[in-house]
Amino acid sequence: MKLFGLKSLFKKFLLTLAIIMVLGLVSSVFILGTKTGRDHLLNLVGRISASENFSLDLHNLDLGKTWSLEYLTLNDAQGTWLELRQVHLTPRFLPLLRGRIHFDQVGIKHIALHRLPGSDNPTSSSSSPALYLPPVTILHLDLQHIVLNEAALGQRAELGIQGNLSMDTSMAQGALDVVHFHRPQDHLTLRGNFHPKKQQLKLDLKGHEDPGGLIAHIMGLDGELNINLQGHGPLTAWPVTLDLGLADLAEAKARGTLHLDTRSQQIEIQGNIKLGKIGLGYLPLPDPEIYFSGHGSMFTDKILAQAQIKTAAVMLDVNATWTQATQNLQAFFQARSGDLSTLLPPEIVAGVTTINGKIFLDAHQAEIVSKVLASDWMIQDMSLETLEAQARIVKPFKDSSWQSQLAFSTIGPDLGQGLGQWNGTLDMGGHDDVVHVHQGLIESEALSLNMTGSFGQALESTATLMAQNLKINDQIYSGQVRSQFKGHVYLQEQTLDGQLQVQTKDITGLPPAVEQILGSPLALSSKFQVTPELITIHDFTLEPNLSLKAHAEIKPQDQSFAAKFSATMPKIDIEPAHLAAGTTLEGEAQGSFSSFDLDLKGQLPGLKVQNFHLGPTTLTTTIKDLPSSPQSALAMQTSINQEPLSLDLAAKTQKNTLTLSKARATLPQAVLDLEGNLSLDNFLFNGQSRFTSSDLASLGHIVSLPLSGSLS
């Protein structure tokens, strides 16, 4: 009795639920059949889809026999980027009850892509779940007017698209035609069908674009574009051909076969690419033909791939294996050089080079290992007999860190004494935007360089250069130069602030005059700031013997600069000259690196050269149009062997000739004037000279001769 009561109650519940569902369905249809109800639905959709950088606006939805929408817009933070107007869909309702989507016609009168959306548009999220696609049939597709504005793709284009699509369990087929309204010669057609039971696929894609078209503009090409892709046959051995013409960039032809069955899938492909004028500009091969072939097999547990690329310059072989269970990739490659003449500067003559390598990838890290062997290279008439190098790069996936090691050895007998054999190692790593040089060493018998550093927004490096019996132009040098650099990059301001210090130790082999002027150990320090508009060098000092201070500003955009410096010279004793300590120079230079002016002021306490004694001296000089055609004006006041002397000079240098437009030396009771040309090759003077002296005694005092009388 109780059981009968429960069944009766359950039947009443189901009947009530059915009545509620019917009433809800009828109410929904009634509501959507009114303008107010449809507007509420559109507002609800808009609110659900709205976010900070994405919103969807729909207006005037009509769900009658033909579904229509007046317009739809997609918006981001900058405004509307996609607009659809006059959308019409003619559905068949009975197939919907069977789980099929069927439209007799899909038409959109106007589509406008104003620009590309923001990169953080939520519609592009990679985490979207996969969707079930029911059978779809579209008997006629008509996109009447598509406008791609210049802001979207760089060139305005107006297109029209027509086609049809039908998919079910027995067959899928479709057709698509794309035309350009203002360029009727540009077109793209796609035809295809697939029979699942027969496992037959037919595909035919053809396209053509005259010079100056949309695709050429996007690719940066200037010429005619063509594409022809065809395939027809069973999936167990499906043949495919591709002919592609990309204006003056390249022409490609490929033939292949796809083997697709339940046990494995395989692909075989071969073809060639012929580079055009633009392509050879990017890759100047001696022969424009590039040949390629490949084979791939995909099984349930692994994927195997093999490829080969042949050019006149290089041949590359690659073999790779992907293991599904362990999620790892192993790839081996070998590259062998051919004719590299068109890829290298004329001063480099290539020999034989082979590169072998391995790529390993798993769930934890990626690793690349390579080995280079080269022989018989010539670089600026210097032979490189052998080069052997090994490199390794490791990138863990758990964070942003990476590590790399490099080791090499080379033999070049023409490099000079003590420089014929080199060895080097480099141990680097990094994380985020920082690169660490843990150890860098390059060394030969006579020269070595060792460095460490860290390079990111904060910069720091230390380098030591050591020479041991280094022979340059028959002179032997030894010693150590150590540099330290610290700096910081301010990304927002595009500014680099830095400080450099250089010190020497145990330097031998320098000319005596240089040793006395510079002193030892030499210390240099400077601070600088670099921006795109200005390079500033300040607090530049050089010590110990020569005390030099400088400040400079350089404008990279127009290659102009302005600089100031001051220097104090030490005592210099180099027979037969002896310079007293305390000589000072002050100078200013400004202009461009191709033409600048220099102003100098100097004071010299005393100079002795054999029997000539130069007393306290002051000089000023201005030199214009350096370095190509300098024009100089010099004024000097001094005494020689206690006789006052003044010198005024105006000169211009062109090529190897010094032209004196004015040269006057004045002594007590004596004047010497010179005008003419002085050859800087043989120091022969061609010109006029005038000497007048009312008393030769002062001249005799200078040359230590008992002279008297007058001379003109």
CSV table of C-alpha atoms in Angstrom, one decimal, residues 9 42 54 56 93 99 113 129 207 227 235 255 259 261 284 350 365 376 467 481 501 630:
chain,number,residue,atom,x,y,z
A,9,LEU,CA,3.4,10.5,-5.7
A,42,LEU,CA,21.0,40.8,-25.4
A,54,PHE,CA,36.5,42.8,-23.7
A,56,LEU,CA,30.2,42.3,-26.7
A,93,PHE,CA,14.6,23.5,-36.8
A,99,GLY,CA,21.6,17.2,-32.6
A,113,LEU,CA,37.9,44.8,-39.0
A,129,PRO,CA,38.3,23.9,-22.9
A,207,GLY,CA,45.1,31.5,-55.1
A,227,ILE,CA,49.6,29.1,-54.5
A,235,LEU,CA,44.4,8.4,-46.4
A,255,ARG,CA,55.6,16.6,-53.5
A,259,HIS,CA,50.1,7.4,-44.9
A,261,ASP,CA,46.0,4.4,-40.8
A,284,PRO,CA,73.1,35.2,-50.7
A,350,ALA,CA,86.5,29.4,-46.1
A,365,GLN,CA,65.0,20.8,-19.1
A,376,ASP,CA,92.2,25.4,-43.9
A,467,ALA,CA,101.4,40.0,-21.9
A,481,VAL,CA,96.3,45.7,-17.5
A,501,GLN,CA,88.8,52.0,-13.7
A,630,PRO,CA,93.6,71.8,-40.6
